[in-house]
Tab-separated table of C-alpha atoms in Angstrom:
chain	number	residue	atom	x	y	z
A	21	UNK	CA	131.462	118.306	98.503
A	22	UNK	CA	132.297	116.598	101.888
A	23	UNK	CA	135.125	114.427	102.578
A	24	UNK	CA	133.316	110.966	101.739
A	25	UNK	CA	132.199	112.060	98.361
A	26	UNK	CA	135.915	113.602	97.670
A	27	UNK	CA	136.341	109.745	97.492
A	28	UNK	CA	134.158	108.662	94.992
A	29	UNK	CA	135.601	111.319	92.935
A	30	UNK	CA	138.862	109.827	93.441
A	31	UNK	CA	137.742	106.512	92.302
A	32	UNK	CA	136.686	107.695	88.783
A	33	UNK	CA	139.675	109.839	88.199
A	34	UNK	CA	141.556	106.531	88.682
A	35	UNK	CA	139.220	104.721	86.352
A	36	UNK	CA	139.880	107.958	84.044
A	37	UNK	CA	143.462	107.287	84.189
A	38	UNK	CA	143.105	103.651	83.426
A	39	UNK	CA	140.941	104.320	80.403
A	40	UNK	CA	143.769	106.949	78.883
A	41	UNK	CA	146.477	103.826	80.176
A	42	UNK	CA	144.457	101.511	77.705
A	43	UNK	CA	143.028	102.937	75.013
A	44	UNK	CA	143.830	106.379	74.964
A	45	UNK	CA	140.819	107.938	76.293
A	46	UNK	CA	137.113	107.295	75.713
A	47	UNK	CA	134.062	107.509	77.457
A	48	UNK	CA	132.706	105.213	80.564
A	49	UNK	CA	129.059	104.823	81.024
A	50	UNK	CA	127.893	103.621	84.688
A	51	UNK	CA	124.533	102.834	85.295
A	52	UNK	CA	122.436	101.966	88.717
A	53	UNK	CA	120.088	99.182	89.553
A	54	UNK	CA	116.495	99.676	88.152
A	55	UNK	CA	113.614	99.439	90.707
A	56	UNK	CA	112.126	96.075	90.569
A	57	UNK	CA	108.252	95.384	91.103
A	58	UNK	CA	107.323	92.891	93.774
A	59	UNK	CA	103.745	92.972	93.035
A	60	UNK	CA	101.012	95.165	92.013
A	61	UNK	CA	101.468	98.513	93.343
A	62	UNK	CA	104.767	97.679	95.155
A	63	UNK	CA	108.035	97.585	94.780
A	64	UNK	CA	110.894	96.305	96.339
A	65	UNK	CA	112.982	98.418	98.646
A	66	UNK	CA	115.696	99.772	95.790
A	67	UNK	CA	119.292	98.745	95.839
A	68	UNK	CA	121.950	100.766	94.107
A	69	UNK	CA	124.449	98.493	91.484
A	70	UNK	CA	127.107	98.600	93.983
A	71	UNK	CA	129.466	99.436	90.571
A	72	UNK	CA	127.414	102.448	90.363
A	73	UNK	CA	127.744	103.465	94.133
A	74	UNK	CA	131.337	102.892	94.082
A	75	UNK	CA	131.805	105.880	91.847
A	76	UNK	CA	129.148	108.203	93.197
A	77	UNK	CA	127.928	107.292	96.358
A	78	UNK	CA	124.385	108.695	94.788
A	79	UNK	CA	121.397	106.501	95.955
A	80	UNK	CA	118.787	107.059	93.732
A	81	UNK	CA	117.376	104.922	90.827
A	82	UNK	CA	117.167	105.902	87.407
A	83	UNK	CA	120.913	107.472	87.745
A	84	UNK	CA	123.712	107.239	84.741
A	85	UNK	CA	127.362	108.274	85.374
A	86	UNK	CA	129.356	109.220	82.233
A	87	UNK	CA	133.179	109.517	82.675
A	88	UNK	CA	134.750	111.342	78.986
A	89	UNK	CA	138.688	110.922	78.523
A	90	UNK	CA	138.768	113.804	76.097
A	91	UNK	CA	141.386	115.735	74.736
A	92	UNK	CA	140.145	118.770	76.155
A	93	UNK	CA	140.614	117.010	79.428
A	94	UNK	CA	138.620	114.874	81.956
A	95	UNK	CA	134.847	115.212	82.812
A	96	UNK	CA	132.556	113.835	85.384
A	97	UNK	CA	128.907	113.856	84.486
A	98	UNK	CA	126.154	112.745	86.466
A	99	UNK	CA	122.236	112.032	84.367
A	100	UNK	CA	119.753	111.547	87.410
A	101	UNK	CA	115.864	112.427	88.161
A	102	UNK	CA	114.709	115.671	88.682
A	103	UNK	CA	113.050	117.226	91.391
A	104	UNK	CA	109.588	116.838	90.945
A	105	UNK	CA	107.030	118.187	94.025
A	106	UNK	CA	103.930	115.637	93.459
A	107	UNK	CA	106.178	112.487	93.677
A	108	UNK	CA	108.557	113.891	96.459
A	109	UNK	CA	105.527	114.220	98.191
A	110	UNK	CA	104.573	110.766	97.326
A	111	UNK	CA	107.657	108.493	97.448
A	112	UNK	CA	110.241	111.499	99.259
A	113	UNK	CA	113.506	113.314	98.442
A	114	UNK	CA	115.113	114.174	95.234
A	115	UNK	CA	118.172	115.496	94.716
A	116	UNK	CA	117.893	116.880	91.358
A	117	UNK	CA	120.967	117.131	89.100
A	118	UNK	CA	121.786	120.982	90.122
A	119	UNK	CA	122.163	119.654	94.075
A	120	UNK	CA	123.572	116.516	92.858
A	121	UNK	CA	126.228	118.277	91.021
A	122	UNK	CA	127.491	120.241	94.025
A	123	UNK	CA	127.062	117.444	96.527
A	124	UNK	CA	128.580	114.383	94.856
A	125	UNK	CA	131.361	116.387	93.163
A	126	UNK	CA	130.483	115.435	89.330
A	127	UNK	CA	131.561	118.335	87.433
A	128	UNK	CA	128.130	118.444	85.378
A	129	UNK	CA	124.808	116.738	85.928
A	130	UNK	CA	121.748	116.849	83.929
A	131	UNK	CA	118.319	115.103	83.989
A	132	UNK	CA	117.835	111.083	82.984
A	133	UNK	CA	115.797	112.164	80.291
A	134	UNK	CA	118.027	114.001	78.658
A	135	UNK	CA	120.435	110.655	78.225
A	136	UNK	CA	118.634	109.688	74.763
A	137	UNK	CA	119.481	113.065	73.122
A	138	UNK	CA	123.284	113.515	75.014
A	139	UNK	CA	124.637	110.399	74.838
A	140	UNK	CA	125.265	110.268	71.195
A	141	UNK	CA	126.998	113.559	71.653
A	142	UNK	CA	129.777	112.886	74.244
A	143	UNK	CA	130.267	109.335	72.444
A	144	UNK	CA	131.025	110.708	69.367
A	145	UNK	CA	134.810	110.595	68.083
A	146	UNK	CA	135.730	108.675	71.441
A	147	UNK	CA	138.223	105.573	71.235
A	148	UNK	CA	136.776	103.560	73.333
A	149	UNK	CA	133.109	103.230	75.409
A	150	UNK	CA	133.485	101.726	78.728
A	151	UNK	CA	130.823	100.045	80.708
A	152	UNK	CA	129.523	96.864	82.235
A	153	UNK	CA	127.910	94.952	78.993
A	154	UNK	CA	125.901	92.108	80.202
A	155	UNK	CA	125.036	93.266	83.631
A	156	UNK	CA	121.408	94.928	82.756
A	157	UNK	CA	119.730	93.657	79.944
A	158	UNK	CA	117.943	97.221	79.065
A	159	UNK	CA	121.151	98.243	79.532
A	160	UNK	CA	122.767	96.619	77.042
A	161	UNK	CA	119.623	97.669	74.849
A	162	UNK	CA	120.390	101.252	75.520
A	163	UNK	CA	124.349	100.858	74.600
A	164	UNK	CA	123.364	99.276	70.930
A	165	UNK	CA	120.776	101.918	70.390
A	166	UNK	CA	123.933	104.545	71.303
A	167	UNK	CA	126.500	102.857	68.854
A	168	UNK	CA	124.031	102.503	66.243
A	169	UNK	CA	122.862	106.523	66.296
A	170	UNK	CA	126.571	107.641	66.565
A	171	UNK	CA	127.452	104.774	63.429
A	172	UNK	CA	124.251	106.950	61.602
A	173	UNK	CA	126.347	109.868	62.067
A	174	UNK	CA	129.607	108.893	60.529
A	175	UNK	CA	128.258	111.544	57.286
A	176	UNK	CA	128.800	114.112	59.389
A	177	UNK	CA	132.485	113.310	60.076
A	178	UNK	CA	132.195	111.567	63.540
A	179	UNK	CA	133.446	108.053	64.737
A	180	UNK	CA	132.030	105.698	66.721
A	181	UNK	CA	133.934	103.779	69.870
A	182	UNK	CA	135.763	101.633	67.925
A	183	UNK	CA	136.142	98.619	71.174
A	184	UNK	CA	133.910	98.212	73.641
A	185	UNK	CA	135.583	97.199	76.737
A	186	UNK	CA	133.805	95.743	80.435
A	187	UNK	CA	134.781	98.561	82.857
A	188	UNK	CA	134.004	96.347	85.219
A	189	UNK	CA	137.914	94.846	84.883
A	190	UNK	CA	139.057	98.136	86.000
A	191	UNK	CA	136.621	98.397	89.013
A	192	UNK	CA	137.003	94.643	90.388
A	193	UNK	CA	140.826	95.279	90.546
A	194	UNK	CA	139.746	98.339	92.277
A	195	UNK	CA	137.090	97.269	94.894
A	196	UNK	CA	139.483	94.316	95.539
A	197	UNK	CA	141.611	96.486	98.204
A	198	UNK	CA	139.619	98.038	100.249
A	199	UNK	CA	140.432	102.372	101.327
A	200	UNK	CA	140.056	103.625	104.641
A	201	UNK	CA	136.682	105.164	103.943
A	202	UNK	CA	135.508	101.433	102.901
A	203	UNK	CA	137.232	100.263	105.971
A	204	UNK	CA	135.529	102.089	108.771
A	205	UNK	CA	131.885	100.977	107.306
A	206	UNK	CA	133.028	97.722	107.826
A	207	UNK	CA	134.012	97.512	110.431
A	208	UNK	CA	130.776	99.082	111.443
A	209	UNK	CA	128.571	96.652	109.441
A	210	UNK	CA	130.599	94.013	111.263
A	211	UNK	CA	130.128	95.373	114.975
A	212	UNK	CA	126.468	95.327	114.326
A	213	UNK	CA	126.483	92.001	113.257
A	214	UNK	CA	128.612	90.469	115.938
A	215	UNK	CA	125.921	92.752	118.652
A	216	UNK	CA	123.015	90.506	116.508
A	217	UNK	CA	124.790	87.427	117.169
A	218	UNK	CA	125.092	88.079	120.720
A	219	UNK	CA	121.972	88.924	120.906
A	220	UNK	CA	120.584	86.006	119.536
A	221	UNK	CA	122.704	83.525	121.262
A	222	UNK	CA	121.314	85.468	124.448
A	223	UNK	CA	117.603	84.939	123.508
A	224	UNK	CA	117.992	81.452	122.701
A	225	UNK	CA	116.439	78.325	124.437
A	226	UNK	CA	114.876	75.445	123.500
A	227	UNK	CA	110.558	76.032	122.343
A	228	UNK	CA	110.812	78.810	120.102
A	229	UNK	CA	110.653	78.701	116.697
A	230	UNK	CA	113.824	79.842	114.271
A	231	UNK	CA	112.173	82.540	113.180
A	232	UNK	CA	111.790	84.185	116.627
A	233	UNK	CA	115.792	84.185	116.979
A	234	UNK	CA	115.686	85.525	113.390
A	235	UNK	CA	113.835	88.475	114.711
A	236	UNK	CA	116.075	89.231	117.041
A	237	UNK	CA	119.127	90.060	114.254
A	238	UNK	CA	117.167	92.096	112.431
A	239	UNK	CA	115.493	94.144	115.303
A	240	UNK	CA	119.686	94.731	116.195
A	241	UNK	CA	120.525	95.428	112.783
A	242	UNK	CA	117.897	98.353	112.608
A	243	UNK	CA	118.255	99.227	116.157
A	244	UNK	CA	121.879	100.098	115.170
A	245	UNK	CA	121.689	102.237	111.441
A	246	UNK	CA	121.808	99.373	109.194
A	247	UNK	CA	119.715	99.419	106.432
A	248	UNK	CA	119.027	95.693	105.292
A	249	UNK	CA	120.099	92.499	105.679
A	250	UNK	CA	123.552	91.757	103.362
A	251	UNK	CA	121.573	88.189	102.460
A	252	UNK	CA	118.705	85.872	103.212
A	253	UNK	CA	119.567	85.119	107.064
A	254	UNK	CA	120.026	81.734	107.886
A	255	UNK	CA	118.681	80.374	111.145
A	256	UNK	CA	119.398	76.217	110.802
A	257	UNK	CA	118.242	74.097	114.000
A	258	UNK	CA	119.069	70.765	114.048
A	259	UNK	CA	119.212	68.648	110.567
A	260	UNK	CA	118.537	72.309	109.189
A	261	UNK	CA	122.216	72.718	109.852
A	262	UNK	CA	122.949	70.367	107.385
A	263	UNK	CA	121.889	72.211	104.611
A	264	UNK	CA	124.112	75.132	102.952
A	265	UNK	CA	121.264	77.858	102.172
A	266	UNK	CA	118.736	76.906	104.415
A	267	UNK	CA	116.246	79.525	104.086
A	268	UNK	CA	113.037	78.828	106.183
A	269	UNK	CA	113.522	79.440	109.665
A	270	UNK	CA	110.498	78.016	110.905
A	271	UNK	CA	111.483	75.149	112.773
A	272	UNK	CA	110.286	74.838	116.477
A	273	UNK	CA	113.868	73.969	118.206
A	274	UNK	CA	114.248	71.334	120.578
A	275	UNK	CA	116.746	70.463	123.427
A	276	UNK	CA	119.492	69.241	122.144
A	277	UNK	CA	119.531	70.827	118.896
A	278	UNK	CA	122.559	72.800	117.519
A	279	UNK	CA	121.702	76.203	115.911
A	280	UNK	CA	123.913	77.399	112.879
A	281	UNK	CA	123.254	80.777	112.391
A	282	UNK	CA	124.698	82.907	109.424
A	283	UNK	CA	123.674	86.363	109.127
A	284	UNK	CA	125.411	89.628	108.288
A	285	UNK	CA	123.850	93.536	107.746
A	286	UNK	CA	124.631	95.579	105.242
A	287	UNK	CA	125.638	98.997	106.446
A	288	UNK	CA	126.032	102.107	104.108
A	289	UNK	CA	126.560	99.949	101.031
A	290	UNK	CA	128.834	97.212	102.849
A	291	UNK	CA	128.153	93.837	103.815
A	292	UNK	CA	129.285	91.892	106.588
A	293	UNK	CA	129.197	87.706	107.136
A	294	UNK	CA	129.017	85.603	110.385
A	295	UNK	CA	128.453	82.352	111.163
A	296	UNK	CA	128.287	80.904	114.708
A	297	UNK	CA	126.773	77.485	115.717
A	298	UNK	CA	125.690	76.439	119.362
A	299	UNK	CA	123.800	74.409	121.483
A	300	UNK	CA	120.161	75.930	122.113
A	301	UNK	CA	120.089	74.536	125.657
A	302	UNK	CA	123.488	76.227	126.067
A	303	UNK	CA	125.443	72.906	126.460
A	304	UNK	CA	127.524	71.058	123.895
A	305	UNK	CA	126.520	67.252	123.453
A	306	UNK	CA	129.804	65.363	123.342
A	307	UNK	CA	129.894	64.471	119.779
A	308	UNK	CA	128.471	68.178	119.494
A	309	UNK	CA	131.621	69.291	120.630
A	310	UNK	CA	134.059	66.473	119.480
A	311	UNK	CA	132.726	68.046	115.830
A	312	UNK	CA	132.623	71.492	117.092
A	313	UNK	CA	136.209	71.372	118.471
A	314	UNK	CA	137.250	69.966	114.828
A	315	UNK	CA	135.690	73.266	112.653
A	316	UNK	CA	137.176	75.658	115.488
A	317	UNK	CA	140.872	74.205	114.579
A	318	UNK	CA	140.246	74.416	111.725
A	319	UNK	CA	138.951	77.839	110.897
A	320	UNK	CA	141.819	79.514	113.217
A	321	UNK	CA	144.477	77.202	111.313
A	322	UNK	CA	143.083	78.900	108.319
A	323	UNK	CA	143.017	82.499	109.903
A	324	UNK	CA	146.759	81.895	110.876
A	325	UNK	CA	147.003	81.391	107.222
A	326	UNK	CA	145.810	84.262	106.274
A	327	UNK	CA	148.608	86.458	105.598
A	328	UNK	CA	150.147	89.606	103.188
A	329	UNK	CA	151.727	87.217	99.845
A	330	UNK	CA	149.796	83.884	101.067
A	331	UNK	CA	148.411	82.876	97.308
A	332	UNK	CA	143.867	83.172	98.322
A	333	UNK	CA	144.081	79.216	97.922
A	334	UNK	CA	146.423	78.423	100.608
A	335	UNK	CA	143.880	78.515	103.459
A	336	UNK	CA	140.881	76.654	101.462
A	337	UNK	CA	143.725	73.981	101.399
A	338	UNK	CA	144.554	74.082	105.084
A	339	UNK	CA	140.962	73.554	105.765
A	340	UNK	CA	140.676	70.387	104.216
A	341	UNK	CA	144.142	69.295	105.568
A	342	UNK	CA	142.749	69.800	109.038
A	343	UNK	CA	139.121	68.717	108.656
A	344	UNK	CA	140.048	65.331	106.712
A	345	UNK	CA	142.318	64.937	109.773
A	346	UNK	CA	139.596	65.278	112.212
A	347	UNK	CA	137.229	63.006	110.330
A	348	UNK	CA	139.660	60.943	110.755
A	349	UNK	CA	140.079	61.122	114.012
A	350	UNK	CA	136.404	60.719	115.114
A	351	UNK	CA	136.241	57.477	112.743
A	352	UNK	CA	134.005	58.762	110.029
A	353	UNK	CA	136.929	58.609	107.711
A	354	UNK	CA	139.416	55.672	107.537
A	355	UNK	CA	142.756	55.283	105.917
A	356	UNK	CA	145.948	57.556	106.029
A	357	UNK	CA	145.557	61.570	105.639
A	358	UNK	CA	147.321	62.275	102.196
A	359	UNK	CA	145.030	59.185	100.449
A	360	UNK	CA	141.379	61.111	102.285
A	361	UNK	CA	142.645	63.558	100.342
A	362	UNK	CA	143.290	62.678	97.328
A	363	UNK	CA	139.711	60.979	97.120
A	364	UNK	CA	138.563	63.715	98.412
A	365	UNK	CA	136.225	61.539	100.554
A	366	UNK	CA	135.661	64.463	103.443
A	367	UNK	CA	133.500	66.166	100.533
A	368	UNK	CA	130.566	63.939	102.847
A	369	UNK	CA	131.133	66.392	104.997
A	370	UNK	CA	132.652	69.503	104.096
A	371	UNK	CA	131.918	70.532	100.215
A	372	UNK	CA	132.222	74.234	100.015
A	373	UNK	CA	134.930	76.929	99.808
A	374	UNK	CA	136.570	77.955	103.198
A	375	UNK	CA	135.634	81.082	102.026
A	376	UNK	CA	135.399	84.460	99.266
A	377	UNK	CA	135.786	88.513	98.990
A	378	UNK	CA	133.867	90.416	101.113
A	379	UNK	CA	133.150	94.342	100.149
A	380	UNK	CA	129.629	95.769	98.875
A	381	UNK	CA	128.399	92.547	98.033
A	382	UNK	CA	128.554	89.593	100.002
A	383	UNK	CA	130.460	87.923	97.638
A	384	UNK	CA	131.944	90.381	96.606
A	385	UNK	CA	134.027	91.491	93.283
A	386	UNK	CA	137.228	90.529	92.638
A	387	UNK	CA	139.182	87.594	90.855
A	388	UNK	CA	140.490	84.573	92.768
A	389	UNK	CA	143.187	83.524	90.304
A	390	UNK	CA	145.059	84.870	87.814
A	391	UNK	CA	146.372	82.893	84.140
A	392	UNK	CA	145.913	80.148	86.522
A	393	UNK	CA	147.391	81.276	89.467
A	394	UNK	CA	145.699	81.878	92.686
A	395	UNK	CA	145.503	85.548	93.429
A	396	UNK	CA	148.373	86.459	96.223
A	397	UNK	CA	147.031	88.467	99.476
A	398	UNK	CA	147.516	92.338	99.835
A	399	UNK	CA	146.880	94.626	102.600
A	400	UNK	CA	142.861	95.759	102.481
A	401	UNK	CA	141.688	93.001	100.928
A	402	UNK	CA	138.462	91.825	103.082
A	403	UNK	CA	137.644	87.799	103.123
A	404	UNK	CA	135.465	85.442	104.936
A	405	UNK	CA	136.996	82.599	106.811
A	406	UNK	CA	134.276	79.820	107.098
A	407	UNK	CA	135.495	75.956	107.286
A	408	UNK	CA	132.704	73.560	108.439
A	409	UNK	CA	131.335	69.988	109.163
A	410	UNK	CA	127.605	69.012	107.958
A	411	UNK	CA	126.917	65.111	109.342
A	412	UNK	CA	123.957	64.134	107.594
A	413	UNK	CA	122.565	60.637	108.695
A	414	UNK	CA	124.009	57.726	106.202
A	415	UNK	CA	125.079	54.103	106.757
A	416	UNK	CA	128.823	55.028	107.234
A	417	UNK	CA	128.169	57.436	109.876
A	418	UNK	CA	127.910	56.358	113.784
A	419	UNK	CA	124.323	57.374	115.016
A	420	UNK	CA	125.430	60.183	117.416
A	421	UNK	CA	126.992	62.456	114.890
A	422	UNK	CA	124.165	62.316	113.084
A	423	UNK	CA	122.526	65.928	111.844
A	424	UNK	CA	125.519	67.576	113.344
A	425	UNK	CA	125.955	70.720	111.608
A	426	UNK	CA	129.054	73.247	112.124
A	427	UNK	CA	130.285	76.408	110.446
A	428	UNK	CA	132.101	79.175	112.181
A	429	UNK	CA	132.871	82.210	110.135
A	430	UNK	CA	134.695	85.641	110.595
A	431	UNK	CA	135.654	88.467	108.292
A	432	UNK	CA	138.889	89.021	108.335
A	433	UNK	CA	140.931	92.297	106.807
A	434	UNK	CA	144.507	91.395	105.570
A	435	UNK	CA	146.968	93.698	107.219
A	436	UNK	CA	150.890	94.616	106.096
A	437	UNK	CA	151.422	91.829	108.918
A	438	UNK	CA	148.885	89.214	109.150
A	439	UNK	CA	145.086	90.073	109.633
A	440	UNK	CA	142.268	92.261	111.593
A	441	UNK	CA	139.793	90.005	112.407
A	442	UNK	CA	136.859	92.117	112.235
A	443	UNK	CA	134.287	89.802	113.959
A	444	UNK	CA	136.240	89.020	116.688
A	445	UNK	CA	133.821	89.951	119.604
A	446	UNK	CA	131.478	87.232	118.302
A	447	UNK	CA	131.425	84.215	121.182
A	448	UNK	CA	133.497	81.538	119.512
A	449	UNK	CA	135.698	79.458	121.768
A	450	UNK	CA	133.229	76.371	123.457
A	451	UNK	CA	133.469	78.598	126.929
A	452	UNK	CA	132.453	81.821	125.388
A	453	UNK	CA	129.468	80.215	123.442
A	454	UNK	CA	128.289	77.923	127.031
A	455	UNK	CA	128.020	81.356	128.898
A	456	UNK	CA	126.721	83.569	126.630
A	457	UNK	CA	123.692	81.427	125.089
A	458	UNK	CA	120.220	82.006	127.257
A	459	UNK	CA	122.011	83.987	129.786
C-alpha cells in the first residue's frame, strides 16, 4: 500500500470512529456509481460516486466497501469484480479483490457476487447500518432486501440494525476540509485549467465558431493528464453571455462580441472552476469595460472577504453591496444603495450565488449553514468566487450595455490567514486580458 492509498484508509478509520462516537458501532456500506448506457452497445465513460472514491481511491464499477464497528475490532472490506481474461481482453484491467486487497489497504476483499450471500452475515447483530439511502435507487433496493433477510433471521438469535443512519453526514463534514493529498490535485486540476484558459484567450479572434475555442480547453486538458471535463464547458459569445448554463457553443463570434468562458477539468477525482470573460477582438468596448471594471471590484472585494471565521455568507453579501453600487453608478439602477437592496432590484442583473464548495464535485459536498447559521470558514476548505453582471436588452436598460455579459471566477483555498488563490495565473486584470487574447 503506497502513501496515497494510506489515506483513504485513514478516511474510513475516521468514519469508523464516528460510527462507535454515535451509535456504538455498526456496519457502513459504500457503494460506487453504476455504468450507465448511452446507447445501444455503448456506454458512457464510468465515473466513480466520488463518496465511494473518497474511501478507496478504487476506480472500478460494480465495487461495495463495507466498514464493521465490531466488538472484535475494526474491519475494512472491499466486494469488487474479479479478474476475468475474456473481458480484460475486451474492455481492459481488473484488479481482482486479492490485488485490490494489498493495493488499496482494505483488510479483506472478496468478489461483487459474493455481496448477496455476505452481507446478511456481517449485518447481523450490528447497531447501526450506515450508508447513503437515497443516492442509488438499486441501491436502496439492495439495503431493504439486506434488512429484510437479516429481520428473517431473528429465529436464529440475530438482530437486525436497529437505525439506519445517511453516512453521508459523516463524509460531507469530512470532504468539507480539504488534506494535503486533496490539496496538491487541486491545485493541479486548477493549473491545467488556468493553461486552457490561456490557451483559449490566445486562439481567439473574431470568425470562428464557439466551439472551435471549446476545442482548444479540452485538447489542454488532455494534453496535460486530466481525464474529463469537471462540467459541460461553457463557451458564451455575445447575448450567449447572458445566459447562466449556456450549453451550445456553436455560435460564429463576431467583432465586438464579449466571450464568457467557464470551464474547469477534473483531475484524479477533483474538479476545478474558472470563469474569464473578454473581448474576442482583444479590446474592451467602453461600456464593455465600464461593466467589466464593476464584476472585477467586485469579485476581489469578495476574495478580500474570504477569510479563516468569515461566516460562507459574508462574501455573497459583499457582492451584491458592490454590484448594486455599480449599477448604480452606470445608471441602470436609480435610488440610494441600502433601498436597491432591499428590493433587491440588481437581481436584473446579477441573480446567482457569488459562489459554492469546490472538492470532487463541482459543487461539491458540504453544508452552507448550520440551525440557521451560515457555516464559518476553516483552513482547507476550497470555494469558488464568481460575482457577475448579465445585461440583457429591456426598456430600462441604455442600448450600449445591452447583451453585456460578465463573470470572473477563481478557486480559492482558505488558509490559517486569508486565502490561496489557486487560479491566480488566469489573465484577469483589463491589461492582462488586452495582451494575452489573439496574441
Amino acid at each position: 500500500m503506497n502513501h496515497a492509498h494510506q489515506v483513504y484508509r485513514e478516511r474510513r478509520d475516521a468514519v469508523l470512529k464516528s460510527m462507535r462516537e454515535r451509535s456504538g458501532g455498526g456496519l457502513a456500506l459504500v457503494p460506487t456509481a453504476a455504468e450507465v448506457p448511452r446507447n445501444r452497445d455503448s456506454l458512457y465513460p464510468f465515473r466513480h460516486d466520488s463518496y465511494f472514491y473518497y474511501l478507496s481511491g478504487f476506480p472500478e464499477p460494480e465495487a461495495v466497501i463495507a466498514l464493521i464497528a465490531g466488538d472484535d475490532g475494526d474491519r475494512h472490506v472491499l466486494f469488487c469484480r474479479e479478474r476475468n481474461e475474456e473481458r480484460e481482453i475486451w474492455d481492459g484491467f481488473r484488479y481482482g479483490p486479492d490485488a485490490a486487497r494489498e493495493i488499496f489497504g482494505f483488510d479483506e476483499a472478496h468478489p461483487i457476487s459474493a455481496l448477496r450471500e455476505k452481507l446478511p452475515e456481517i449485518a447481523s447483530d450490528r447497531p447501526a447500518l450506515f450508508t447513503p439511502l437515497g443516492l442509488f435507487e438499486p441501491w436502496d433496493r439492495k439495503v431493504s432486501d439486506l434488512l429484510n433477510e437479516v429481520r428473517n433471521r431473528v429465529r436464529t438469535g440475530v438482530t437486525a440494525p436497529e437505525e439506519i443512519v445517511d453516512v453521508r453526514t459523516t463524509l460531507d463534514a469530512m470532504r468539507l476540509v480539504k488534506d494535503a493529498h486533496e490539496l496538491s490535485l487541486m491545485r493541479r486540476a486548477c493549473a491545467i485549467s488556468s493553461a486552457a484558459h490561456r490557451r483559449a484567450m490566445r486562439a481567439s479572434r473574431p470568425g470562428l465558431f464557439e466551439y472551435q475555442i471549446e476545442a482548444e480547453l479540452l485538447h489542454e486538458f488532455l494534453r496535460e493528464g486530466a481525464q474529463a471535463v469537471a462540467y459541460s464547458s461553457i463557451v458564451a459569445s455575445g447575448p450567449n453571455a447572458c445566459v447562466l448554463h449556456y450549453r451550445e457553443n456553436n455560435r460564429l463570434m463576431q467583432d465586438g462580441d464579449l466571450l464568457l468562458i467557464d470551464a474547469g477539468c477534473e483531475y484524479q477525482g477533483y474538479a476545478s472552476d474558472i470563469t474569464r470573460t473578454f473581448p474576442v477582438s482583444g479590446r474592451f468596448s467602453g461600456p464593455q469595460k465600464a461593466v467589466y471594471e464593476i464584476v472585477l471590484a467586485a469579485q476581489l472585494a469578495c476574495i478580500d472577504a474570504v477569510k479563516p471565521g468569515a461566516p460562507f455568507h459574508d462574501y455573497h453579501q459583499v457582492a451584491e453591496r458592490v454590484l448594486a453600487q455599480g449599477f448604480i453608478d452606470l445608471g441602470l439602477l436609480s435610488g440610494p444603495l441600502d433601498a436597491v437592496l432591499e428590493s433587491a432590484s440588481y437581481k436584473q442583473f446579477y441573480m446567482h450565488r457569488a459562489g459554492h464548495w469546490l472538492g470532487m464535485d463541482v459543487h461539491d459536498a458540504g453544508l452552507y449553514q448550520v440551525h440557521g447559521e451560515s457555516m464559518r470558514l476553516v483552513p482547507g476548505m476550497v470555494l469558488t468566487v464568481e460575482p457577475g453582471a448579465y445585461i440583457r436588452p429591456a426598456d430600462n436598460v441604455p442600448e450600449r450595455f445591452w447583451n453585456v455579459g460578465v463573470r470572473i471566477e477563481d478557486d480559492v483555498l482558505v488558509t490559517s490567514d486569508g486565502v490561496e488563490n489557486l487560479t491566480a495565473t488566469t489573465p484577469k486584470s483589463v491589461a492582462d486580458i488586452e495582451a494575452a487574447v489573439g496574441k
